[in-house]
Amino acid sequence: MTDIADVLLVHGGTPLEGEIRVRGAKNLVPKAMVAALLGSEPSRLRNVPDIRDVRVVRGLLQLHGVTVSSGEEPGELVLDPTRVESANVADIDAHAGSSRIPILFCGPLLHRLGHAFIPGLGGCDIGGRPIDFHFDVLRRFGATIDKRADGQYLEAPRGLRGCKIQLPYPSVGSTEQVLLTAVLAEGVTELTNAAVEPEIEDLICVLQKMGAIISMDTDRTIRITGVDKLGGYTHRAIPDRLEAASWASAALATEGNIYVRGAQQRSMMTFLNTFRKVGGAFEIDDQGIRFWHPGGPLNAIALETDVHPGFQTDWQQPLVVALTQASGLSIVHETVYESRLGFTSALNQMGAHIQLYRECLGGSACRFGQRNFLHSAVVSGPTKLQGADLVIPDLRGGFSYLIAALAAQGTSRVHGIDLINRGYENFMDKLEGLGAHIELPRKDAEPAPAVA
Ligand code: EPU
């Protein structure tokens, strides 16, 4: 059950118009903060958004003796790791369930302290989200892992040594685990079937600035030659292409026009192609991208999510809301997370027609086809959406509910909005700046949510 302060009233039917700014990528910034742990000198990270994932990592770094302070420019953090120390297990455990980033502390802490404690992880409920690849990777480097009730205890009694690793799937987090462990490991590490998302390239840039030796081949192979010591870095985080696409989808679904300052074409090319196929318009300049609905009907499309350079899974949920307004049958095949389409049941409650299937529809067969997961969708549109009581299921699903509520006629009560703060900086101010009619309900006026 959500708390009253966690509910937003959204009066829909008004196009979103105006300008917002995206800052550093949620899926890079916390990892670059962890990388600072590997250095022998302070690091400066710029373009840091004020989101919960950043606050969680900041807290965990501070528990380990890293001094984190504000730099000269807004959104700049100075991370000083010169006094890294063991943290109290109970204090670390207070962060259990808060995020998935703590798993990436393993390699850096093993290098710095010879041991690490990792609490239970959080993150969005969009599939099983196992961490087996991470532990396989760490064992290959020479770590021992003791799983106990309160979390995982790791040690590296003989240090960490470079190795050959082939990932079963190009997992983003596991690739980052390898990078953050291999840079100070003894010898060469060769990682095949690596993820190559733009946020990973940016993490490699951070590590290279610190003194690491990392090369990327064209075939998802990354080679890392371990070095004895790393320094600090000064780095401006790449902008959040996932947040930018969320606002683009909001412009399309509400028939609006949003200039996303900070959005970059290079990391969004696949999204931009799809946006154009659906019928959305955009214009790119040096500072950002303007997205708008050009009028007339939108087109149904076939969409398959994939690892980069494919269509990013985090773009899927917001765009599906816009697809409810397209004419005809759209097919969506989610191949990265087995349960990332559950959010559509609330859209149906609002008037959308979305049917889920266990089969791989519309494209190639994926890992989930034989495993009974509802991971394909047929969206039949256009459908008028009506306001409803909505309970936010996960970060991107939550933002999608906001888009749907804004596109709908009438008022929606959106419960659990605090989850959105995990990855969308200042989203309520941004919405108001775009002309959205939103309000926090009065304390005495809030009924319990109708949807569990
Ligand atoms: N997987 C395993 N075992 C593992 C690790 C992953 O089976 O040990 C599977 C996952 O279950 C999933 C697939 O591999 O089916 C891909 O997972 P990946 O490791 O790539 O995801 P992640 O690192 O946990 C990051 C982002 C996600 C984003 C994915 C894919 C962060 C903090 N999270 O997650 O972002 O969807 O990569 O690009 O960087 C979001 O921003 O809303 C979000 C969920």
GROMACS .gro file of C-alpha atoms and ligand atoms in nm:
model
  496
    1MET     CA    1   0.000   0.000   0.000
    2THR     CA    2   0.132   0.342  -0.089
    3ASP     CA    3   0.160   0.642   0.135
    4ILE     CA    4  -0.043   0.955   0.070
    5ALA     CA    5   0.266   1.156  -0.025
    6ASP     CA    6   0.329   0.889  -0.283
    7VAL     CA    7   0.014   0.956  -0.486
    8LEU     CA    8  -0.023   1.194  -0.777
    9LEU     CA    9  -0.347   1.317  -0.929
   10VAL     CA   10  -0.312   1.355  -1.303
   11HIS     CA   11  -0.577   1.544  -1.499
   12GLY     CA   12  -0.526   1.425  -1.854
   13GLY     CA   13  -0.609   1.550  -2.200
   14THR     CA   14  -0.357   1.834  -2.230
   15PRO     CA   15  -0.067   1.806  -2.477
   16LEU     CA   16   0.276   1.836  -2.313
   17GLU     CA   17   0.455   2.134  -2.461
   18GLY     CA   18   0.780   2.307  -2.376
   19GLU     CA   19   1.135   2.216  -2.287
   20ILE     CA   20   1.301   1.987  -2.034
   21ARG     CA   21   1.663   1.898  -1.978
   22VAL     CA   22   1.811   1.554  -1.925
   23ARG     CA   23   2.134   1.514  -1.732
   24GLY     CA   24   2.377   1.225  -1.689
   25ALA     CA   25   2.256   0.872  -1.758
   26LYS     CA   26   2.112   0.680  -1.463
   27ASN     CA   27   2.271   0.366  -1.605
   28LEU     CA   28   2.618   0.522  -1.615
   29VAL     CA   29   2.650   0.768  -1.327
   30PRO     CA   30   2.624   0.523  -1.032
   31LYS     CA   31   2.876   0.292  -1.203
   32ALA     CA   32   3.122   0.576  -1.264
   33MET     CA   33   3.085   0.658  -0.894
   34VAL     CA   34   3.177   0.298  -0.807
   35ALA     CA   35   3.478   0.322  -1.042
   36ALA     CA   36   3.612   0.608  -0.828
   37LEU     CA   37   3.671   0.343  -0.555
   38LEU     CA   38   3.946   0.195  -0.772
   39GLY     CA   39   4.152   0.514  -0.782
   40SER     CA   40   4.432   0.634  -0.559
   41GLU     CA   41   4.327   0.997  -0.613
   42PRO     CA   42   3.998   1.192  -0.610
   43SER     CA   43   3.770   1.185  -0.913
   44ARG     CA   44   3.528   1.446  -1.047
   45LEU     CA   45   3.204   1.339  -1.206
   46ARG     CA   46   2.994   1.602  -1.386
   47ASN     CA   47   2.636   1.608  -1.509
   48VAL     CA   48   2.520   1.398  -1.212
   49PRO     CA   49   2.139   1.390  -1.179
   50ASP     CA   50   1.970   1.412  -0.842
   51ILE     CA   51   1.803   1.068  -0.846
   52ARG     CA   52   1.769   0.798  -0.583
   53ASP     CA   53   2.015   0.552  -0.742
   54VAL     CA   54   2.285   0.819  -0.709
   55ARG     CA   55   2.196   0.880  -0.344
   56VAL     CA   56   2.211   0.506  -0.268
   57VAL     CA   57   2.558   0.469  -0.420
   58ARG     CA   58   2.676   0.788  -0.251
   59GLY     CA   59   2.565   0.643   0.085
   60LEU     CA   60   2.741   0.312   0.020
   61LEU     CA   61   3.063   0.484  -0.087
   62GLN     CA   62   3.060   0.701   0.224
   63LEU     CA   63   3.015   0.393   0.443
   64HIS     CA   64   3.338   0.265   0.287
   65GLY     CA   65   3.532   0.580   0.372
   66VAL     CA   66   3.496   0.760   0.038
   67THR     CA   67   3.440   1.133   0.087
   68VAL     CA   68   3.172   1.256  -0.152
   69SER     CA   69   3.125   1.631  -0.187
   70SER     CA   70   2.982   1.880  -0.434
   71GLY     CA   71   3.217   2.022  -0.695
   72GLU     CA   72   3.242   2.365  -0.851
   73GLU     CA   73   2.958   2.336  -1.102
   74PRO     CA   74   2.600   2.223  -1.031
   75GLY     CA   75   2.571   1.846  -1.067
   76GLU     CA   76   2.942   1.786  -1.004
   77LEU     CA   77   3.055   1.532  -0.744
   78VAL     CA   78   3.404   1.500  -0.606
   79LEU     CA   79   3.476   1.146  -0.485
   80ASP     CA   80   3.784   1.103  -0.270
   81PRO     CA   81   3.875   0.733  -0.216
   82THR     CA   82   4.208   0.786  -0.042
   83ARG     CA   83   4.079   0.651   0.290
   84VAL     CA   84   3.876   0.344   0.184
   85GLU     CA   85   3.794   0.122   0.477
   86SER     CA   86   3.576  -0.176   0.568
   87ALA     CA   87   3.220  -0.082   0.646
   88ASN     CA   88   2.996  -0.225   0.912
   89VAL     CA   89   2.784  -0.509   0.767
   90ALA     CA   90   2.469  -0.384   0.944
   91ASP     CA   91   2.516  -0.036   0.795
   92ILE     CA   92   2.560  -0.180   0.445
   93ASP     CA   93   2.261  -0.404   0.501
   94ALA     CA   94   2.046  -0.096   0.560
   95HIS     CA   95   2.076  -0.047   0.182
   96ALA     CA   96   1.938  -0.395   0.108
   97GLY     CA   97   1.670  -0.389  -0.161
   98SER     CA   98   1.750  -0.031  -0.263
   99SER     CA   99   1.918  -0.085  -0.598
  100ARG     CA  100   2.112  -0.331  -0.816
  101ILE     CA  101   2.433  -0.127  -0.813
  102PRO     CA  102   2.582  -0.274  -0.487
  103ILE     CA  103   2.676  -0.590  -0.681
  104LEU     CA  104   2.927  -0.376  -0.871
  105PHE     CA  105   3.115  -0.291  -0.551
  106CYS     CA  106   3.254  -0.650  -0.545
  107GLY     CA  107   3.562  -0.612  -0.767
  108PRO     CA  108   3.670  -0.267  -0.640
  109LEU     CA  109   3.627  -0.368  -0.273
  110LEU     CA  110   3.812  -0.696  -0.326
  111HIS     CA  111   4.101  -0.499  -0.478
  112ARG     CA  112   4.101  -0.236  -0.206
  113LEU     CA  113   4.024  -0.443   0.103
  114GLY     CA  114   4.052  -0.811   0.009
  115HIS     CA  115   3.690  -0.869   0.109
  116ALA     CA  116   3.340  -0.740   0.035
  117PHE     CA  117   2.988  -0.772   0.171
  118ILE     CA  118   2.697  -0.726  -0.069
  119PRO     CA  119   2.342  -0.692   0.068
  120GLY     CA  120   2.027  -0.822  -0.101
  121LEU     CA  121   1.972  -0.629  -0.424
  122GLY     CA  122   1.678  -0.415  -0.531
  123GLY     CA  123   1.585  -0.282  -0.873
  124CYS     CA  124   1.276  -0.315  -1.086
  125ASP     CA  125   1.054  -0.620  -1.080
  126ILE     CA  126   1.058  -0.686  -1.455
  127GLY     CA  127   1.185  -1.045  -1.450
  128GLY     CA  128   1.383  -1.280  -1.227
  129ARG     CA  129   1.695  -1.064  -1.254
  130PRO     CA  130   1.940  -1.330  -1.135
  131ILE     CA  131   2.304  -1.246  -1.054
  132ASP     CA  132   2.455  -1.582  -1.150
  133PHE     CA  133   2.670  -1.433  -1.429
  134HIS     CA  134   2.818  -1.184  -1.183
  135PHE     CA  135   2.925  -1.453  -0.939
  136ASP     CA  136   3.057  -1.681  -1.214
  137VAL     CA  137   3.267  -1.389  -1.337
  138LEU     CA  138   3.402  -1.308  -0.990
  139ARG     CA  139   3.492  -1.674  -0.925
  140ARG     CA  140   3.683  -1.680  -1.254
  141PHE     CA  141   3.894  -1.391  -1.125
  142GLY     CA  142   3.968  -1.589  -0.806
  143ALA     CA  143   3.706  -1.462  -0.562
  144THR     CA  144   3.533  -1.690  -0.313
  145ILE     CA  145   3.167  -1.628  -0.238
  146ASP     CA  146   2.986  -1.727   0.077
  147LYS     CA  147   2.610  -1.683   0.047
  148ARG     CA  148   2.450  -1.623   0.387
  149ALA     CA  149   2.102  -1.519   0.494
  150ASP     CA  150   2.187  -1.148   0.515
  151GLY     CA  151   2.385  -1.124   0.190
  152GLN     CA  152   2.700  -1.235   0.013
  153TYR     CA  153   3.046  -1.237   0.171
  154LEU     CA  154   3.334  -1.232  -0.078
  155GLU     CA  155   3.707  -1.275  -0.036
  156ALA     CA  156   4.005  -1.289  -0.268
  157PRO     CA  157   4.268  -1.467  -0.061
  158ARG     CA  158   4.520  -1.486  -0.345
  159GLY     CA  159   4.425  -1.161  -0.521
  160LEU     CA  160   4.235  -1.132  -0.849
  161ARG     CA  161   4.381  -1.259  -1.177
  162GLY     CA  162   4.283  -1.185  -1.536
  163CYS     CA  163   4.097  -1.463  -1.721
  164LYS     CA  164   3.892  -1.556  -2.028
  165ILE     CA  165   3.519  -1.511  -1.987
  166GLN     CA  166   3.235  -1.574  -2.229
  167LEU     CA  167   2.902  -1.435  -2.109
  168PRO     CA  168   2.597  -1.657  -2.180
  169TYR     CA  169   2.411  -1.334  -2.275
  170PRO     CA  170   2.548  -0.980  -2.334
  171SER     CA  171   2.445  -0.863  -1.986
  172VAL     CA  172   2.512  -0.497  -1.908
  173GLY     CA  173   2.578  -0.546  -1.535
  174SER     CA  174   2.801  -0.850  -1.586
  175THR     CA  175   3.008  -0.665  -1.846
  176GLU     CA  176   3.050  -0.380  -1.597
  177GLN     CA  177   3.144  -0.635  -1.329
  178VAL     CA  178   3.421  -0.766  -1.555
  179LEU     CA  179   3.548  -0.416  -1.637
  180LEU     CA  180   3.554  -0.296  -1.276
  181THR     CA  181   3.734  -0.615  -1.165
  182ALA     CA  182   3.973  -0.668  -1.457
  183VAL     CA  183   4.132  -0.322  -1.463
  184LEU     CA  184   4.336  -0.391  -1.147
  185ALA     CA  185   4.357  -0.771  -1.182
  186GLU     CA  186   4.690  -0.933  -1.263
  187GLY     CA  187   4.733  -1.006  -1.636
  188VAL     CA  188   4.496  -0.990  -1.931
  189THR     CA  189   4.120  -1.047  -1.930
  190GLU     CA  190   3.935  -1.134  -2.249
  191LEU     CA  191   3.558  -1.092  -2.236
  192THR     CA  192   3.348  -1.228  -2.522
  193ASN     CA  193   2.976  -1.174  -2.585
  194ALA     CA  194   3.004  -0.849  -2.390
  195ALA     CA  195   2.732  -0.583  -2.376
  196VAL     CA  196   2.829  -0.270  -2.569
  197GLU     CA  197   2.563  -0.020  -2.458
  198PRO     CA  198   2.668   0.348  -2.480
  199GLU     CA  199   2.677   0.359  -2.097
  200ILE     CA  200   2.936   0.079  -2.103
  201GLU     CA  201   3.149   0.268  -2.354
  202ASP     CA  202   3.128   0.570  -2.129
  203LEU     CA  203   3.237   0.361  -1.828
  204ILE     CA  204   3.532   0.242  -2.037
  205CYS     CA  205   3.615   0.609  -2.107
  206VAL     CA  206   3.609   0.676  -1.731
  207LEU     CA  207   3.840   0.381  -1.662
  208GLN     CA  208   4.076   0.479  -1.942
  209LYS     CA  209   4.104   0.827  -1.790
  210MET     CA  210   4.203   0.657  -1.463
  211GLY     CA  211   4.487   0.471  -1.637
  212ALA     CA  212   4.322   0.144  -1.745
  213ILE     CA  213   4.408  -0.035  -2.069
  214ILE     CA  214   4.088  -0.153  -2.240
  215SER     CA  215   4.022  -0.229  -2.607
  216MET     CA  216   3.691  -0.310  -2.775
  217ASP     CA  217   3.671  -0.525  -3.086
  218THR     CA  218   3.382  -0.515  -3.332
  219ASP     CA  219   3.256  -0.860  -3.230
  220ARG     CA  220   3.151  -0.789  -2.867
  221THR     CA  221   3.499  -0.876  -2.740
  222ILE     CA  222   3.662  -0.654  -2.478
  223ARG     CA  223   4.026  -0.698  -2.374
  224ILE     CA  224   4.155  -0.551  -2.051
  225THR     CA  225   4.522  -0.548  -1.950
  226GLY     CA  226   4.542  -0.516  -1.574
  227VAL     CA  227   4.756  -0.233  -1.430
  228ASP     CA  228   4.904  -0.194  -1.080
  229LYS     CA  229   4.745   0.135  -0.994
  230LEU     CA  230   4.472   0.371  -1.115
  231GLY     CA  231   4.443   0.745  -1.059
  232GLY     CA  232   4.134   0.967  -1.050
  233TYR     CA  233   3.924   1.095  -1.340
  234THR     CA  234   3.738   1.407  -1.448
  235HIS     CA  235   3.440   1.311  -1.658
  236ARG     CA  236   3.111   1.450  -1.784
  237ALA     CA  237   2.853   1.169  -1.788
  238ILE     CA  238   2.675   1.098  -2.117
  239PRO     CA  239   2.315   1.218  -2.117
  240ASP     CA  240   2.032   0.986  -2.026
  241ARG     CA  241   1.905   0.847  -2.359
  242LEU     CA  242   1.642   0.643  -2.174
  243GLU     CA  243   1.490   0.943  -2.002
  244ALA     CA  244   1.508   1.139  -2.330
  245ALA     CA  245   1.309   0.866  -2.508
  246SER     CA  246   1.053   0.865  -2.226
  247TRP     CA  247   0.983   1.236  -2.285
  248ALA     CA  248   0.974   1.177  -2.661
  249SER     CA  249   0.707   0.909  -2.610
  250ALA     CA  250   0.517   1.146  -2.381
  251ALA     CA  251   0.518   1.412  -2.657
  252LEU     CA  252   0.381   1.158  -2.905
  253ALA     CA  253   0.114   1.006  -2.681
  254THR     CA  254  -0.021   1.344  -2.565
  255GLU     CA  255  -0.001   1.501  -2.915
  256GLY     CA  256   0.251   1.745  -2.774
  257ASN     CA  257   0.586   1.899  -2.859
  258ILE     CA  258   0.886   1.867  -2.626
  259TYR     CA  259   1.239   1.992  -2.673
  260VAL     CA  260   1.470   1.759  -2.479
  261ARG     CA  261   1.782   1.958  -2.405
  262GLY     CA  262   2.079   1.726  -2.366
  263ALA     CA  263   1.937   1.444  -2.583
  264GLN     CA  264   2.197   1.311  -2.827
  265GLN     CA  265   2.133   1.156  -3.166
  266ARG     CA  266   2.427   0.915  -3.157
  267SER     CA  267   2.301   0.707  -2.865
  268MET     CA  268   1.936   0.725  -2.978
  269MET     CA  269   1.957   0.634  -3.346
  270THR     CA  270   1.756   0.313  -3.313
  271PHE     CA  271   1.490   0.488  -3.108
  272LEU     CA  272   1.472   0.776  -3.358
  273ASN     CA  273   1.417   0.537  -3.650
  274THR     CA  274   1.132   0.367  -3.465
  275PHE     CA  275   0.982   0.699  -3.353
  276ARG     CA  276   0.978   0.811  -3.716
  277LYS     CA  277   0.816   0.483  -3.834
  278VAL     CA  278   0.538   0.531  -3.578
  279GLY     CA  279   0.479   0.876  -3.728
  280GLY     CA  280   0.650   1.097  -3.471
  281ALA     CA  281   0.853   1.395  -3.588
  282PHE     CA  282   1.187   1.512  -3.450
  283GLU     CA  283   1.451   1.772  -3.521
  284ILE     CA  284   1.808   1.748  -3.397
  285ASP     CA  285   2.038   2.039  -3.313
  286ASP     CA  286   2.364   2.072  -3.122
  287GLN     CA  287   2.194   2.111  -2.783
  288GLY     CA  288   1.918   1.853  -2.798
  289ILE     CA  289   1.627   1.703  -2.989
  290ARG     CA  290   1.273   1.833  -3.038
  291PHE     CA  291   1.006   1.562  -3.051
  292TRP     CA  292   0.648   1.622  -3.157
  293HIS     CA  293   0.327   1.471  -3.290
  294PRO     CA  294   0.284   1.614  -3.639
  295GLY     CA  295  -0.095   1.558  -3.647
  296GLY     CA  296  -0.286   1.287  -3.829
  297PRO     CA  297  -0.290   0.916  -3.745
  298LEU     CA  298   0.009   0.728  -3.603
  299ASN     CA  299   0.129   0.404  -3.764
  300ALA     CA  300   0.123   0.057  -3.610
  301ILE     CA  301   0.466  -0.110  -3.611
  302ALA     CA  302   0.644  -0.435  -3.526
  303LEU     CA  303   0.897  -0.381  -3.249
  304GLU     CA  304   1.153  -0.612  -3.094
  305THR     CA  305   1.366  -0.511  -2.798
  306ASP     CA  306   1.729  -0.622  -2.795
  307VAL     CA  307   2.072  -0.543  -2.657
  308HIS     CA  308   2.250  -0.241  -2.809
  309PRO     CA  309   2.251  -0.149  -3.095
  310GLY     CA  310   1.900  -0.292  -3.100
  311PHE     CA  311   1.590  -0.125  -2.960
  312GLN     CA  312   1.663  -0.078  -2.588
  313THR     CA  313   1.419  -0.255  -2.354
  314ASP     CA  314   1.388   0.060  -2.138
  315TRP     CA  315   1.241   0.246  -2.436
  316GLN     CA  316   0.968  -0.014  -2.480
  317GLN     CA  317   0.723   0.067  -2.200
  318PRO     CA  318   0.683   0.442  -2.268
  319LEU     CA  319   0.653   0.384  -2.644
  320VAL     CA  320   0.382   0.120  -2.596
  321VAL     CA  321   0.158   0.393  -2.452
  322ALA     CA  322   0.200   0.590  -2.777
  323LEU     CA  323   0.128   0.270  -2.975
  324THR     CA  324  -0.218   0.253  -2.815
  325GLN     CA  325  -0.288   0.566  -3.025
  326ALA     CA  326  -0.158   0.417  -3.355
  327SER     CA  327  -0.397   0.285  -3.622
  328GLY     CA  328  -0.389  -0.092  -3.661
  329LEU     CA  329  -0.207  -0.379  -3.491
  330SER     CA  330   0.137  -0.321  -3.340
  331ILE     CA  331   0.347  -0.616  -3.233
  332VAL     CA  332   0.593  -0.588  -2.947
  333HIS     CA  333   0.843  -0.868  -2.871
  334GLU     CA  334   1.033  -0.814  -2.545
  335THR     CA  335   1.352  -1.024  -2.558
  336VAL     CA  336   1.559  -0.878  -2.272
  337TYR     CA  337   1.329  -0.918  -1.968
  338GLU     CA  338   1.075  -1.198  -1.942
  339SER     CA  339   0.817  -0.996  -1.745
  340ARG     CA  340   0.833  -0.644  -1.881
  341LEU     CA  341   0.486  -0.637  -2.034
  342GLY     CA  342   0.282  -0.688  -1.716
  343PHE     CA  343   0.232  -0.312  -1.694
  344THR     CA  344  -0.006  -0.331  -1.994
  345SER     CA  345  -0.296  -0.469  -1.784
  346ALA     CA  346  -0.343  -0.123  -1.631
  347LEU     CA  347  -0.341   0.034  -1.978
  348ASN     CA  348  -0.623  -0.207  -2.074
  349GLN     CA  349  -0.811  -0.091  -1.768
  350MET     CA  350  -0.782   0.260  -1.911
  351GLY     CA  351  -0.930   0.150  -2.243
  352ALA     CA  352  -0.632   0.016  -2.439
  353HIS     CA  353  -0.655  -0.318  -2.625
  354ILE     CA  354  -0.335  -0.507  -2.556
  355GLN     CA  355  -0.318  -0.885  -2.566
  356LEU     CA  356  -0.013  -1.069  -2.429
  357TYR     CA  357   0.130  -1.390  -2.577
  358ARG     CA  358   0.381  -1.651  -2.464
  359GLU     CA  359   0.507  -1.703  -2.821
  360CYS     CA  360   0.783  -1.497  -2.982
  361LEU     CA  361   0.573  -1.276  -3.212
  362GLY     CA  362   0.683  -1.073  -3.508
  363GLY     CA  363   1.055  -1.141  -3.514
  364SER     CA  364   1.319  -1.393  -3.422
  365ALA     CA  365   1.286  -1.662  -3.156
  366CYS     CA  366   1.426  -1.548  -2.820
  367ARG     CA  367   1.536  -1.709  -2.490
  368PHE     CA  368   1.181  -1.683  -2.351
  369GLY     CA  369   0.988  -1.854  -2.632
  370GLN     CA  370   0.995  -2.201  -2.478
  371ARG     CA  371   0.963  -2.084  -2.119
  372ASN     CA  372   0.602  -1.985  -2.081
  373PHE     CA  373   0.656  -1.613  -2.024
  374LEU     CA  374   0.404  -1.357  -2.153
  375HIS     CA  375   0.667  -1.161  -2.341
  376SER     CA  376   0.496  -1.061  -2.668
  377ALA     CA  377   0.212  -0.813  -2.709
  378VAL     CA  378  -0.034  -0.715  -2.979
  379VAL     CA  379  -0.153  -0.357  -2.936
  380SER     CA  380  -0.469  -0.273  -3.126
  381GLY     CA  381  -0.536   0.095  -3.179
  382PRO     CA  382  -0.623   0.367  -3.172
  383THR     CA  383  -0.811   0.354  -2.841
  384LYS     CA  384  -0.931   0.640  -2.626
  385LEU     CA  385  -0.782   0.621  -2.277
  386GLN     CA  386  -0.979   0.709  -1.963
  387GLY     CA  387  -0.834   0.810  -1.627
  388ALA     CA  388  -0.799   0.529  -1.371
  389ASP     CA  389  -0.645   0.432  -1.039
  390LEU     CA  390  -0.295   0.309  -1.119
  391VAL     CA  391  -0.028   0.148  -0.902
  392ILE     CA  392   0.323   0.189  -1.036
  393PRO     CA  393   0.491  -0.150  -1.090
  394ASP     CA  394   0.848  -0.046  -1.184
  395LEU     CA  395   1.049   0.256  -1.295
  396ARG     CA  396   0.977   0.266  -1.670
  397GLY     CA  397   0.629   0.118  -1.626
  398GLY     CA  398   0.567   0.398  -1.376
  399PHE     CA  399   0.666   0.669  -1.618
  400SER     CA  400   0.448   0.498  -1.880
  401TYR     CA  401   0.150   0.523  -1.646
  402LEU     CA  402   0.214   0.895  -1.611
  403ILE     CA  403   0.218   0.926  -1.991
  404ALA     CA  404  -0.104   0.725  -2.019
  405ALA     CA  405  -0.272   0.934  -1.748
  406LEU     CA  406  -0.165   1.253  -1.925
  407ALA     CA  407  -0.297   1.125  -2.260
  408ALA     CA  408  -0.626   1.006  -2.106
  409GLN     CA  409  -0.952   1.191  -2.060
  410GLY     CA  410  -1.036   1.255  -1.695
  411THR     CA  411  -0.838   1.218  -1.377
  412SER     CA  412  -0.605   0.935  -1.277
  413ARG     CA  413  -0.472   0.859  -0.931
  414VAL     CA  414  -0.117   0.730  -0.973
  415HIS     CA  415   0.010   0.547  -0.665
  416GLY     CA  416   0.375   0.476  -0.586
  417ILE     CA  417   0.523   0.778  -0.767
  418ASP     CA  418   0.829   0.778  -0.541
  419LEU     CA  419   0.963   0.486  -0.748
  420ILE     CA  420   0.999   0.726  -1.041
  421ASN     CA  421   1.246   0.934  -0.838
  422ARG     CA  422   1.486   0.641  -0.870
  423GLY     CA  423   1.561   0.735  -1.230
  424TYR     CA  424   1.382   1.056  -1.335
  425GLU     CA  425   1.524   1.374  -1.189
  426ASN     CA  426   1.270   1.629  -1.072
  427PHE     CA  427   0.996   1.477  -1.288
  428MET     CA  428   0.706   1.662  -1.125
  429ASP     CA  429   0.858   2.006  -1.187
  430LYS     CA  430   0.937   1.900  -1.542
  431LEU     CA  431   0.577   1.786  -1.597
  432GLU     CA  432   0.440   2.112  -1.460
  433GLY     CA  433   0.680   2.308  -1.680
  434LEU     CA  434   0.535   2.123  -1.980
  435GLY     CA  435   0.183   2.225  -1.885
  436ALA     CA  436   0.070   1.899  -1.723
  437HIS     CA  437  -0.218   1.930  -1.479
  438ILE     CA  438  -0.094   1.733  -1.181
  439GLU     CA  439  -0.145   1.774  -0.808
  440LEU     CA  440  -0.059   1.601  -0.485
  441PRO     CA  441  -0.393   1.515  -0.320
  442ARG     CA  442  -0.497   1.672   0.010
  443LYS     CA  443  -0.427   1.441   0.303
  444ASP     CA  444  -0.793   1.405   0.401
  445ALA     CA  445  -0.915   1.339   0.045
  446GLU     CA  446  -0.729   1.027  -0.054
  447PRO     CA  447  -0.915   0.693  -0.083
  448ALA     CA  448  -0.722   0.366  -0.092
  449PRO     CA  449  -0.610   0.249  -0.436
  450ALA     CA  450  -0.856   0.027  -0.621
  451VAL     CA  451  -0.583  -0.168  -0.796
  452ALA     CA  452  -0.343  -0.385  -0.595
  453EPU     N1  453   2.093  -1.188  -1.648
  453EPU     C1  454   2.109  -1.314  -1.598
  453EPU     N2  455   2.206  -1.333  -1.502
  453EPU     C2  456   2.284  -1.232  -1.456
  453EPU     C3  457   2.267  -1.102  -1.510
  453EPU     C4  458   2.169  -1.083  -1.606
  453EPU     O1  459   2.039  -1.407  -1.638
  453EPU     O2  460   2.370  -1.256  -1.368
  453EPU     C5  461   1.987  -1.162  -1.749
  453EPU     C6  462   1.875  -1.075  -1.691
  453EPU     O3  463   1.784  -1.149  -1.615
  453EPU     C7  464   1.816  -1.013  -1.816
  453EPU     C8  465   1.936  -1.001  -1.908
  453EPU     O4  466   2.037  -1.088  -1.856
  453EPU     O5  467   1.721  -1.101  -1.871
  453EPU     C9  468   1.992  -0.862  -1.919
  453EPU     O6  469   2.025  -0.811  -1.791
  453EPU     P1  470   2.143  -0.707  -1.772
  453EPU     O7  471   2.246  -0.767  -1.684
  453EPU     O8  472   2.184  -0.657  -1.906
  453EPU     O9  473   2.068  -0.591  -1.695
  453EPU     P2  474   2.117  -0.507  -1.570
  453EPU    O10  475   2.262  -0.477  -1.580
  453EPU    O11  476   2.064  -0.569  -1.447
  453EPU    C10  477   2.089  -0.272  -1.680
  453EPU    C11  478   2.005  -0.152  -1.652
  453EPU    C12  479   1.861  -0.179  -1.689
  453EPU    C13  480   1.856  -0.214  -1.836
  453EPU    C14  481   1.947  -0.334  -1.865
  453EPU    C15  482   1.953  -0.370  -2.012
  453EPU    C16  483   2.119  -0.051  -1.467
  453EPU    C17  484   2.120  -0.016  -1.323
  453EPU     N3  485   2.014  -0.120  -1.510
  453EPU    O12  486   2.036  -0.374  -1.596
  453EPU    O13  487   1.791  -0.059  -1.667
  453EPU    O14  488   1.724  -0.246  -1.871
  453EPU    O15  489   2.080  -0.306  -1.818
  453EPU    O16  490   2.003  -0.264  -2.086
  453EPU    O17  491   2.209  -0.015  -1.542
  453EPU    C18  492   1.607   0.075  -1.619
  453EPU    O18  493   1.683   0.170  -1.640
  453EPU    O19  494   1.483   0.087  -1.598
  453EPU    C19  495   1.665  -0.060  -1.618
  453EPU    C20  496   1.596  -0.167  -1.578
   0.00000   0.00000   0.00000
